[in-house]
């Protein structure tokens, strides 16, 4: 199993930390992992993206042209990465901030109202964990047990009290994800 | 199960330094390697192992602090990125000339000049052919994973002390910023004063006792006859390094007709290119130099006698390709050595590498080995 994934959105949406929690959860599942961020001018106030690769075997290139899965959280990223999903791959997006929904017909498309749900849950910061939950629902490559361990490892101790809230958001994301298209 | 952590390459360099018993780090911040000193400062190793971490006023000051501390037999290091390494080059030459061990890390970014903060491999020439003035060499290690960023800190110090010569870890912004699964090395205590005197008392300035001769650390020798003797000694040392310390990894080279040669980040890209090419029926292998100096010349010479071509894949305009050509020439082979690269902070995709291979070797792919140019 090798999952090559890109998470793309605005800086501040928790794109990089979602990738980090995903990668740490992969380690807990005894997988090889690579987390490769965009760094530089774009992360200072513009778009942010991170490539995460989770595999049973040694990981080769951190530079990926075609992804198994793209998690897309704004329009700029949709413009850039919808076309980068492998045929038969998966695209998950939050319609909030995406003006032109994806149009491809050869990939699985799911959407999650994560922005709205995070506000409803009373904490906009759990936005990325809702998206993460939806991802785990459509790409069940990791167990929730290992995700919980991944959270423990990637969050500094002083934030460990937020783990139940994060898990709640992940479960919420698993529930509310909607199928747009399955091929 | 071993305790694996998810860490950035830069953070791992810092952690590995503390764990291998490093005595001092002197540096000046520059993207994309600022996390090295950030991590050290946050870890405060001076409270734990007594390791000194100091932000110098410039790269020039930092490398001269390394020079001074190395002269007393301490395990010291610095890190920087391309423009900062250029500033350090004079000091590196002095350290090599004074035959002192130290570890220097270059987390390369795109150049020339201030260039860009994105990853590059365009400092190959600077690193393996000189940088500073005079007939000296650095022992150069090129990690290709975050795990190797950990492993090569200890190895770099080991080789530096073994040969009394500066060692460099040549990496780039991608490996510095990337997080991967890593198993950190176990803690080693720093050498005590007695241990340093015992191991390196023949040259280190540890404080002269009544019984031993004066140790003088200098790269200056006004008598050209003696200076030539110094150089002859250095060259003998470099021959020994070339004989004993070559390290490389060969991936699917046994039945390969075409060999990609790549180090560091571009070697990771090429691992996937090998898979893609093989899926298309092309017999492609990857030779990954781990030591850039000493260069794995012998491995290339052996391959040159049986393959149809080499493609050097570098994030530069083509620098290592010259060393491959030299090795192929020495093997008496006429197979072509081509180069493919992206510059200025762009990393090639695995697909691009395969396309370049097919395009540059279209003659060989149609007709076989070219016997003359």
XYZ file of C-alpha atoms in Angstrom:
556
model
C 0.000 0.000 0.000
C 1.248 3.459 -0.904
C -0.919 6.545 -0.471
C 0.358 9.745 -2.074
C -1.702 12.634 -0.812
C -1.747 16.394 -1.078
C -3.485 18.698 1.369
C -3.859 22.225 -0.003
C -5.489 25.367 1.293
C -4.752 28.704 2.939
C -2.082 29.228 5.567
C -3.819 29.079 8.957
C -6.331 26.386 8.012
C -4.204 23.755 9.695
C -3.067 22.120 6.477
C 0.475 21.396 7.659
C -0.605 20.182 11.102
C -3.258 17.906 9.607
C -0.504 16.399 7.469
C 1.704 16.008 10.507
C -0.980 14.212 12.521
C -1.683 11.984 9.521
C 2.026 11.158 9.154
C 2.445 10.452 12.873
C -0.620 8.196 12.789
C 1.069 6.355 9.921
C 4.169 5.784 12.068
C 1.916 4.384 14.824
C 0.601 1.970 12.202
C 4.209 0.913 11.485
C 4.276 2.511 8.026
C 6.958 4.546 6.278
C 6.013 8.234 6.056
C 7.196 11.412 4.340
C 5.796 14.895 5.008
C 6.946 17.483 2.498
C 5.627 21.037 2.902
C 5.601 24.002 0.619
C 7.818 26.452 2.403
C 8.883 29.937 1.522
C 6.967 32.991 0.421
C 3.639 31.239 -0.120
C 3.390 30.019 3.471
C 3.800 33.577 4.701
C 0.176 34.529 4.200
C -0.893 32.763 1.021
C -1.619 29.225 -0.044
C -0.088 26.351 1.878
C 0.198 22.751 0.874
C 1.822 19.586 2.075
C 2.501 16.268 0.391
C 2.127 13.271 2.688
C 3.177 9.794 1.593
C 2.296 6.736 3.655
C 3.613 3.371 2.518
C 4.363 -0.179 3.563
C 7.706 0.055 1.763
C 10.609 2.513 1.453
C 9.358 5.824 0.070
C 11.000 7.092 -3.089
C 10.248 10.556 -4.412
C 8.810 13.233 -2.123
C 8.005 15.128 -5.319
C 4.768 13.782 -6.708
C 3.062 14.792 -9.935
C -0.072 12.650 -9.736
C -1.729 12.035 -6.375
C -3.910 9.197 -5.098
C -5.822 11.728 -3.047
C -6.157 15.508 -2.967
C -7.731 17.356 -0.049
C -8.605 20.789 -1.368
C -9.631 23.663 0.865
C -9.688 26.745 -1.365
C -10.248 27.747 -4.988
C -6.585 28.389 -5.824
C -5.766 24.853 -4.739
C -8.691 23.454 -6.725
C -7.369 25.195 -9.842
C -3.942 23.730 -9.254
C -4.591 20.226 -7.932
C -7.901 18.923 -9.355
C -6.012 17.929 -12.497
C -3.237 16.308 -10.441
C -5.451 13.508 -9.070
C -4.744 10.119 -10.657
C -7.654 8.683 -12.671
C -9.672 6.606 -10.203
C -8.193 8.636 -7.335
C -9.973 10.658 -4.681
C -10.723 14.351 -4.288
C -12.140 15.674 -1.025
C -13.076 19.332 -0.711
C -14.832 21.859 1.474
C -17.338 23.826 -0.656
C -16.800 26.873 1.541
C -14.306 28.954 -0.423
C -14.544 26.831 -3.536
C -16.480 28.772 -6.184
C -16.031 26.303 -9.028
C -16.655 22.738 -7.824
C -14.619 19.942 -9.422
C -15.735 18.847 -12.872
C -13.754 15.672 -13.465
C -15.746 12.506 -14.023
C -12.943 9.940 -13.721
C -12.231 10.369 -10.008
C -14.084 9.868 -6.727
C -15.310 13.196 -5.396
C -16.457 13.875 -1.841
C -17.307 17.086 -0.072
C -17.394 18.066 3.558
C -18.982 21.176 5.064
C -16.114 21.463 7.508
C -15.994 25.250 7.881
C -19.680 25.442 8.727
C -19.576 22.434 11.040
C -16.565 23.775 12.917
C -18.450 26.990 13.621
C -21.488 24.972 14.709
C -19.273 22.978 17.050
C -18.284 26.297 18.584
C -14.574 26.041 17.712
C -13.335 27.011 14.244
C -9.910 25.548 15.125
C -11.199 21.967 14.790
C -11.850 22.611 11.083
C -8.835 20.587 9.962
C -9.758 17.627 12.183
C -13.248 17.509 10.662
C -11.648 17.351 7.212
C -9.221 14.711 8.512
C -12.176 12.624 9.746
C -13.828 12.813 6.343
C -10.569 11.729 4.721
C -10.326 8.714 7.040
C -13.900 7.834 6.164
C -13.316 7.829 2.395
C -9.734 6.480 2.576
C -9.737 4.139 5.598
C -5.984 3.505 5.574
C -5.461 4.112 9.302
C -7.322 2.922 12.398
C -8.825 5.460 14.787
C -6.723 3.961 17.605
C -3.538 4.851 15.786
C -4.896 8.288 14.900
C -5.433 8.901 18.602
C -1.829 7.828 19.271
C -0.708 10.037 16.393
C -2.478 12.998 17.995
C -0.750 12.309 21.296
C 2.649 12.202 19.609
C 2.255 15.230 17.395
C 0.609 17.585 19.891
C 2.777 19.114 22.617
C 1.829 17.891 26.081
C 0.135 21.174 27.006
C -2.443 20.554 24.271
C -3.199 16.958 25.238
C -6.355 18.129 26.958
C -7.704 18.997 23.494
C -7.381 15.412 22.215
C -11.001 14.442 23.095
C -12.233 17.541 21.237
C -10.064 16.657 18.233
C -11.351 13.079 18.228
C -14.903 14.349 18.432
C -14.230 16.536 15.376
C -12.678 13.593 13.518
C -15.783 11.485 14.243
C -18.024 14.351 13.151
C -16.086 14.560 9.879
C -16.535 10.841 9.332
C -20.307 11.279 9.730
C -20.936 14.354 7.596
C -18.844 13.605 4.507
C -21.023 13.549 1.375
C -20.422 11.543 -1.775
C -20.541 13.658 -4.925
C -19.283 11.056 -7.366
C -17.923 7.525 -7.111
C -16.315 5.877 -10.104
C 9.274 -1.561 18.614
C 11.983 1.054 18.357
C 10.910 4.567 19.203
C 10.358 6.343 15.905
C 9.810 10.067 15.732
C 8.489 12.326 12.997
C 11.006 15.119 12.551
C 12.314 17.642 10.051
C 15.767 17.036 8.612
C 17.019 20.278 10.167
C 15.694 19.354 13.621
C 17.332 15.954 13.318
C 20.730 17.518 12.537
C 20.496 19.437 15.821
C 19.317 16.463 17.842
C 21.988 14.207 16.343
C 24.672 16.756 17.248
C 23.618 16.754 20.900
C 23.393 12.973 20.997
C 26.788 12.296 19.430
C 28.546 14.270 22.139
C 29.189 17.443 20.152
C 31.008 20.103 22.208
C 29.930 23.182 20.340
C 27.795 24.621 17.568
C 28.510 28.055 16.125
C 26.212 29.406 13.453
C 24.305 32.239 11.911
C 20.679 31.840 10.792
C 19.724 31.469 7.140
C 16.737 29.864 5.430
C 16.248 26.955 4.750
C 18.319 25.670 7.687
C 17.405 28.051 10.525
C 15.668 25.206 12.392
C 19.070 23.693 13.177
C 20.006 26.487 15.575
C 16.376 27.059 16.598
C 16.139 23.443 17.728
C 19.473 23.630 19.544
C 18.471 26.821 21.344
C 15.121 25.321 22.344
C 16.774 22.112 23.554
C 19.354 24.050 25.632
C 21.965 21.272 25.551
C 24.304 23.357 27.768
C 22.080 22.403 30.691
C 22.162 18.728 29.719
C 25.514 17.773 28.160
C 27.399 21.044 28.487
C 27.401 21.584 24.713
C 27.888 25.229 23.740
C 25.442 26.739 21.245
C 26.308 30.199 20.062
C 24.814 32.525 17.484
C 27.787 34.339 16.008
C 27.607 37.826 14.495
C 28.177 36.414 10.993
C 29.106 33.264 9.111
C 32.714 34.465 8.982
C 32.798 34.662 12.771
C 31.038 31.305 13.133
C 33.538 29.359 11.026
C 36.468 30.983 12.847
C 34.927 29.994 16.187
C 34.767 26.463 14.792
C 38.451 26.794 13.760
C 39.465 27.835 17.255
C 37.466 25.200 19.086
C 38.538 22.454 16.660
C 42.146 23.374 17.388
C 41.644 22.327 20.987
C 40.437 18.855 19.963
C 36.761 19.562 20.545
C 33.938 18.092 18.470
C 32.476 21.210 16.849
C 30.164 22.005 14.012
C 28.398 24.716 12.092
C 25.623 24.764 9.557
C 24.499 27.214 6.922
C 23.005 27.442 3.460
C 24.706 28.250 0.163
C 25.440 32.023 0.482
C 26.557 31.484 4.071
C 28.881 28.649 3.048
C 30.474 30.987 0.496
C 31.230 33.373 3.358
C 32.734 30.515 5.359
C 34.935 29.264 2.542
C 38.078 31.124 3.606
C 37.782 29.667 7.105
C 37.152 26.175 5.733
C 40.379 26.374 3.724
C 42.261 27.477 6.874
C 40.798 24.581 8.859
C 41.778 22.130 6.124
C 45.234 23.715 5.950
C 45.661 23.418 9.710
C 44.464 19.798 9.490
C 41.648 20.124 11.961
C 38.492 18.024 12.223
C 35.057 19.639 12.214
C 31.623 19.142 10.719
C 30.017 21.683 8.391
C 26.476 21.297 7.087
C 25.308 22.972 3.882
C 21.514 22.898 3.450
C 21.666 24.150 -0.128
C 19.347 26.705 -1.690
C 19.147 28.018 -5.222
C 21.872 30.382 -6.401
C 23.939 32.131 -7.561
C 23.978 35.137 -5.262
C 21.193 35.363 -2.738
C 19.202 33.268 -5.192
C 16.152 31.665 -3.658
C 15.301 29.785 -0.474
C 14.081 26.726 -2.393
C 16.225 23.555 -2.621
C 19.121 23.193 -5.038
C 22.256 21.099 -5.582
C 24.282 23.734 -7.368
C 27.008 23.819 -4.693
C 28.497 20.487 -5.810
C 31.517 22.144 -7.443
C 32.031 24.420 -4.467
C 31.889 21.467 -2.096
C 33.940 18.791 -3.839
C 36.313 20.909 -5.911
C 37.299 23.578 -3.463
C 35.185 26.482 -2.347
C 38.159 27.902 -0.536
C 41.662 28.208 -1.976
C 44.443 25.658 -2.130
C 44.783 21.929 -2.680
C 42.398 20.656 -0.056
C 39.392 18.357 -0.020
C 36.369 18.006 2.213
C 34.974 14.604 3.117
C 31.468 15.047 1.710
C 28.413 13.053 2.786
C 25.131 13.406 0.909
C 22.113 12.141 2.891
C 18.957 11.261 0.989
C 16.538 10.771 3.879
C 15.836 12.284 7.279
C 17.219 9.077 8.829
C 20.524 9.670 7.069
C 20.531 13.281 8.325
C 20.726 11.664 11.767
C 23.228 8.956 10.865
C 25.678 11.174 8.979
C 26.281 13.608 11.849
C 28.011 10.881 13.859
C 29.688 9.472 10.742
C 30.852 12.937 9.659
C 32.587 13.537 12.997
C 34.078 10.048 12.966
C 35.649 10.564 9.529
C 36.711 14.129 10.322
C 38.674 12.975 13.369
C 39.990 9.838 11.676
C 41.641 11.930 8.956
C 41.982 15.285 10.775
C 40.074 16.957 7.982
C 36.845 18.962 7.813
C 33.799 16.926 6.787
C 30.687 18.341 5.185
C 27.115 17.129 5.047
C 25.852 18.406 1.693
C 22.074 18.431 1.740
C 19.354 20.791 0.535
C 16.255 22.682 1.577
C 13.930 19.814 0.706
C 15.592 17.359 3.086
C 15.964 20.090 5.692
C 12.266 20.955 5.642
C 10.909 17.457 5.089
C 9.612 15.357 7.990
C 10.125 11.606 7.987
C 10.195 8.712 10.363
C 13.510 8.695 12.178
C 15.190 6.624 14.828
C 17.559 8.934 16.672
C 21.010 7.750 17.761
C 21.693 6.852 21.380
C 23.373 9.432 23.595
C 27.166 9.398 23.716
C 28.900 11.409 26.411
C 31.133 14.297 25.388
C 34.838 13.543 25.580
C 36.439 14.512 28.867
C 39.595 16.655 28.952
C 41.596 13.493 29.689
C 40.051 11.640 26.762
C 40.839 14.510 24.396
C 44.441 14.596 25.621
C 44.752 10.861 25.200
C 43.171 10.733 21.738
C 44.354 13.975 20.195
C 47.170 15.113 22.445
C 49.648 14.878 19.584
C 48.133 17.911 17.857
C 45.370 19.518 19.959
C 46.122 22.662 21.943
C 44.898 21.397 25.281
C 47.362 23.328 27.424
C 51.043 22.451 27.260
C 52.400 20.293 30.070
C 56.057 20.234 31.103
C 56.593 16.884 29.430
C 55.157 17.290 25.950
C 56.209 19.424 23.035
C 54.317 22.527 21.962
C 51.329 21.932 19.701
C 50.934 24.744 17.203
C 47.772 25.100 15.138
C 48.392 27.027 11.936
C 47.981 26.794 8.190
C 50.929 29.149 7.632
C 54.346 27.863 6.548
C 56.713 30.442 5.086
C 59.269 27.892 3.862
C 58.027 26.590 0.467
C 59.971 23.376 0.884
C 58.133 22.601 4.096
C 54.845 23.808 2.615
C 55.299 21.356 -0.225
C 55.936 18.599 2.299
C 52.686 19.607 4.030
C 50.853 19.361 0.725
C 52.381 15.980 -0.016
C 51.123 14.806 3.369
C 47.641 16.175 2.634
C 47.559 14.424 -0.740
C 48.601 11.147 0.858
C 45.726 11.537 3.272
C 43.292 12.215 0.405
C 44.516 9.080 -1.394
C 43.792 7.083 1.752
C 40.327 8.626 1.950
C 39.705 7.738 -1.705
C 40.884 4.210 -1.016
C 38.898 3.563 2.158
C 35.865 5.775 2.473
C 33.825 5.503 -0.728
C 30.173 4.909 0.013
C 27.320 4.498 -2.442
C 24.068 2.659 -2.977
C 23.260 0.760 -6.173
C 19.569 0.246 -6.855
C 18.592 -2.224 -9.581
C 21.938 -1.760 -11.338
C 22.658 -5.466 -11.909
C 20.722 -5.869 -15.146
C 20.464 -2.157 -16.002
C 21.241 -0.795 -19.461
C 20.974 2.820 -18.394
C 22.161 4.226 -15.086
C 20.764 7.294 -13.391
C 23.342 8.881 -11.111
C 21.897 11.141 -8.449
C 22.493 12.097 -4.821
C 20.348 13.554 -2.037
C 16.875 14.782 -2.961
C 17.294 14.087 -6.676
C 18.222 10.470 -5.867
C 14.850 10.122 -4.142
C 13.135 11.433 -7.270
C 15.187 9.009 -9.372
C 14.177 5.997 -7.271
C 10.679 6.562 -8.541
C 11.943 7.234 -12.075
C 13.533 3.765 -11.992
C 10.151 2.242 -11.100
C 8.378 4.235 -13.843
C 11.004 3.379 -16.464
C 10.968 -0.314 -15.565
C 7.175 -0.328 -15.866
C 7.717 0.894 -19.451
C 10.189 -1.913 -20.110
C 13.346 0.203 -19.869
C 16.129 -1.437 -17.886
C 17.156 1.462 -15.689
C 19.119 1.466 -12.440
C 20.187 4.122 -9.962
C 23.653 4.721 -8.580
C 23.456 6.984 -5.538
C 26.781 8.378 -4.362
C 26.642 8.695 -0.570
C 30.135 10.167 -0.404
C 30.528 12.864 -3.068
C 34.178 13.082 -2.071
C 35.521 10.456 -2.309
C 33.447 9.926 -5.452
C 32.405 6.311 -6.262
C 34.584 6.286 -9.349
C 35.267 2.569 -9.296
C 31.561 1.656 -9.265
C 30.957 3.927 -12.265
C 33.962 2.485 -14.115
C 32.661 -1.044 -13.630
C 29.196 -0.081 -14.835
C 30.659 1.844 -17.795
C 31.951 -1.408 -19.230
C 28.478 -2.939 -19.469
C 25.769 -0.277 -19.735
C 24.574 1.809 -22.682
C 24.585 5.191 -20.985
C 24.574 7.320 -17.853
C 22.212 10.142 -16.985
C 23.342 12.459 -14.223
C 20.277 13.943 -12.556
C 21.071 17.017 -10.493
C 19.297 20.117 -9.278
C 21.903 22.209 -11.111
C 23.106 22.965 -14.637
C 25.281 19.848 -14.506
C 28.217 19.588 -12.112
C 28.570 15.984 -10.892
C 28.197 14.945 -14.549
C 31.856 15.973 -15.038
C 33.053 13.461 -12.447
C 30.970 10.723 -14.082
C 32.501 11.584 -17.461
C 35.993 11.373 -15.992
C 35.267 7.934 -14.540
C 33.755 6.684 -17.802
C 36.767 8.043 -19.727
C 39.169 6.319 -17.333
C 37.276 3.072 -17.896
C 38.055 3.409 -21.603
C 34.350 3.401 -22.365
C 32.666 5.456 -25.053
C 29.125 5.276 -23.689
C 27.461 8.649 -23.483
C 27.081 10.538 -20.234
C 24.231 13.016 -20.312
C 22.842 15.425 -17.788
C 19.322 16.385 -16.821
C 18.591 18.995 -14.230
C 16.308 21.719 -12.994
C 17.736 24.860 -11.482
C 16.964 27.779 -9.247
C 14.989 25.914 -6.602
C 12.925 23.586 -8.800
C 12.954 19.856 -8.074
C 12.370 17.670 -11.141
C 9.475 15.223 -11.121
C 10.127 11.484 -11.581
C 8.203 11.652 -14.884
C 10.444 14.434 -16.237
C 13.530 12.333 -15.534
C 12.156 9.387 -17.529
C 11.231 11.688 -20.430
C 14.727 13.186 -20.381
C 16.267 9.705 -20.390
C 14.223 8.677 -23.414
C 14.980 11.888 -25.265
C 18.705 12.062 -24.528
C 19.299 8.392 -25.283
C 16.955 8.114 -28.272
C 19.922 7.036 -30.455
C 20.967 4.254 -28.090
C 17.355 3.189 -27.552
C 16.979 2.745 -31.313
C 20.417 1.543 -32.409
C 22.403 0.421 -29.361
C 25.649 1.762 -27.954
C 27.242 4.695 -29.702
C 30.910 3.837 -30.251
C 32.136 7.328 -30.974
C 30.848 10.849 -30.592
